[in-house]
Amino acid sequence: MTPTGVTATETWRFVDCGAVDAFENNAQMAVLARSTSDAGTPILQTSVWGRTHLNVGWFDDVDSTLDLAECERLGIQVIRRPFAGGGTAFYDAGCAAMFGLMIPKPADPDAGVDLDREIARMQPIVLNALARIGLAEVTFQGSADLRWINDRKLGGIS
C-alpha cells in the first residue's frame, strides 16, 4: 500500500541510526545530507536519544543558564544546537524517537522546495507509525507540529 501523497514509483532511502547522543546525531546529519545531495535521493532517517543531554539554544548564555560542573558530575551531556533558537531542552536517554526528512534540491536552482508540501506528504506515514506504537491520539497542528493529549507538543518535523 502506498501512503497518501507518495507515488508508487518514488524511491526513498531509509536509514535507522539507532540510539545516538546529541554529538553523534549532529555529525550524522551532515553525512546524510551530503549523501542526499550527491545521490539526489531523499532519505527518511530514524533514531532515538541514546544519552541524557541538555540542548542549549544558539543565542543562550550557557554559563548563566547551566551549572556545567554539575551536569558533568551527573553525566549529562551539554550541547549547543548548531542553528537558531533559544531556550534549553532536557532530553533523557530513550525519551524520544526521532526522524529526519532530507530532500535533495531540485535541478533547477530557481525551483526551490516547498517544505510544507513535502512534510504534508509524510504526515500519513508518521501518523500510521505512531498509531502502530499506541499513539493514535497524535495529530498534526499546521504542517509540522505533533500534538498529543490536551494539545501538548510531542515534537515537530523539520
mmCIF file of N, CA and C in Angstrom, residues 101 103 112-124 140-145 157-158:
data_model
loop_
_atom_site.group_PDB
_atom_site.id
_atom_site.type_symbol
_atom_site.label_atom_id
_atom_site.label_comp_id
_atom_site.label_asym_id
_atom_site.label_seq_id
_atom_site.Cartn_x
_atom_site.Cartn_y
_atom_site.Cartn_z
ATOM 1 N N LEU A 101 13.813 14.128 7.678
ATOM 2 C CA LEU A 101 13.422 14.074 6.282
ATOM 3 C C LEU A 101 14.427 14.918 5.516
ATOM 4 N N ILE A 103 15.625 16.097 1.743
ATOM 5 C CA ILE A 103 15.147 16.169 0.369
ATOM 6 C C ILE A 103 16.202 16.874 -0.478
ATOM 7 N N GLY A 112 13.229 25.758 -6.147
ATOM 8 C CA GLY A 112 13.015 25.689 -4.706
ATOM 9 C C GLY A 112 12.281 24.422 -4.279
ATOM 10 N N VAL A 113 12.184 24.222 -2.975
ATOM 11 C CA VAL A 113 11.471 23.078 -2.400
ATOM 12 C C VAL A 113 10.371 23.634 -1.509
ATOM 13 N N ASP A 114 9.157 23.148 -1.698
ATOM 14 C CA ASP A 114 8.040 23.540 -0.845
ATOM 15 C C ASP A 114 8.052 22.599 0.363
ATOM 16 N N LEU A 115 8.733 23.021 1.427
ATOM 17 C CA LEU A 115 8.926 22.157 2.590
ATOM 18 C C LEU A 115 7.598 21.765 3.229
ATOM 19 N N ASP A 116 6.651 22.691 3.328
ATOM 20 C CA ASP A 116 5.345 22.349 3.905
ATOM 21 C C ASP A 116 4.660 21.246 3.096
ATOM 22 N N ARG A 117 4.746 21.317 1.778
ATOM 23 C CA ARG A 117 4.139 20.284 0.928
ATOM 24 C C ARG A 117 4.835 18.949 1.131
ATOM 25 N N GLU A 118 6.162 18.967 1.220
ATOM 26 C CA GLU A 118 6.915 17.715 1.410
ATOM 27 C C GLU A 118 6.588 17.089 2.769
ATOM 28 N N ILE A 119 6.500 17.926 3.808
ATOM 29 C CA ILE A 119 6.157 17.411 5.133
ATOM 30 C C ILE A 119 4.732 16.865 5.132
ATOM 31 N N ALA A 120 3.813 17.568 4.487
ATOM 32 C CA ALA A 120 2.422 17.111 4.423
ATOM 33 C C ALA A 120 2.322 15.740 3.755
ATOM 34 N N ARG A 121 3.174 15.474 2.793
ATOM 35 C CA ARG A 121 3.172 14.153 2.137
ATOM 36 C C ARG A 121 3.580 13.047 3.113
ATOM 37 N N MET A 122 4.375 13.407 4.126
ATOM 38 C CA MET A 122 4.859 12.423 5.087
ATOM 39 C C MET A 122 3.902 12.228 6.263
ATOM 40 N N GLN A 123 2.969 13.154 6.461
ATOM 41 C CA GLN A 123 2.078 13.079 7.613
ATOM 42 C C GLN A 123 1.362 11.735 7.744
ATOM 43 N N PRO A 124 0.774 11.175 6.671
ATOM 44 C CA PRO A 124 0.092 9.877 6.831
ATOM 45 C C PRO A 124 1.039 8.761 7.275
ATOM 46 N N PHE A 140 -1.481 16.403 13.837
ATOM 47 C CA PHE A 140 -0.618 17.486 13.381
ATOM 48 C C PHE A 140 -1.320 18.808 13.608
ATOM 49 N N GLN A 141 -0.556 19.798 14.042
ATOM 50 C CA GLN A 141 -1.037 21.166 14.100
ATOM 51 C C GLN A 141 -0.182 21.916 13.087
ATOM 52 N N GLY A 142 -0.825 22.466 12.077
ATOM 53 C CA GLY A 142 -0.060 23.032 10.975
ATOM 54 C C GLY A 142 0.599 21.888 10.226
ATOM 55 N N SER A 143 1.680 22.169 9.547
ATOM 56 C CA SER A 143 2.306 21.104 8.774
ATOM 57 C C SER A 143 3.285 20.275 9.591
ATOM 58 N N ALA A 144 3.805 20.825 10.701
ATOM 59 C CA ALA A 144 4.945 20.161 11.302
ATOM 60 C C ALA A 144 4.866 19.846 12.790
ATOM 61 N N ASP A 145 3.995 20.484 13.558
ATOM 62 C CA ASP A 145 3.945 20.219 14.996
ATOM 63 C C ASP A 145 3.096 18.988 15.299
ATOM 64 N N ILE A 157 8.475 18.343 13.049
ATOM 65 C CA ILE A 157 9.193 17.855 11.870
ATOM 66 C C ILE A 157 9.851 19.047 11.221
ATOM 67 N N SER A 158 11.118 18.906 10.880
ATOM 68 C CA SER A 158 11.782 19.964 10.132
ATOM 69 C C SER A 158 12.844 19.355 9.265
#
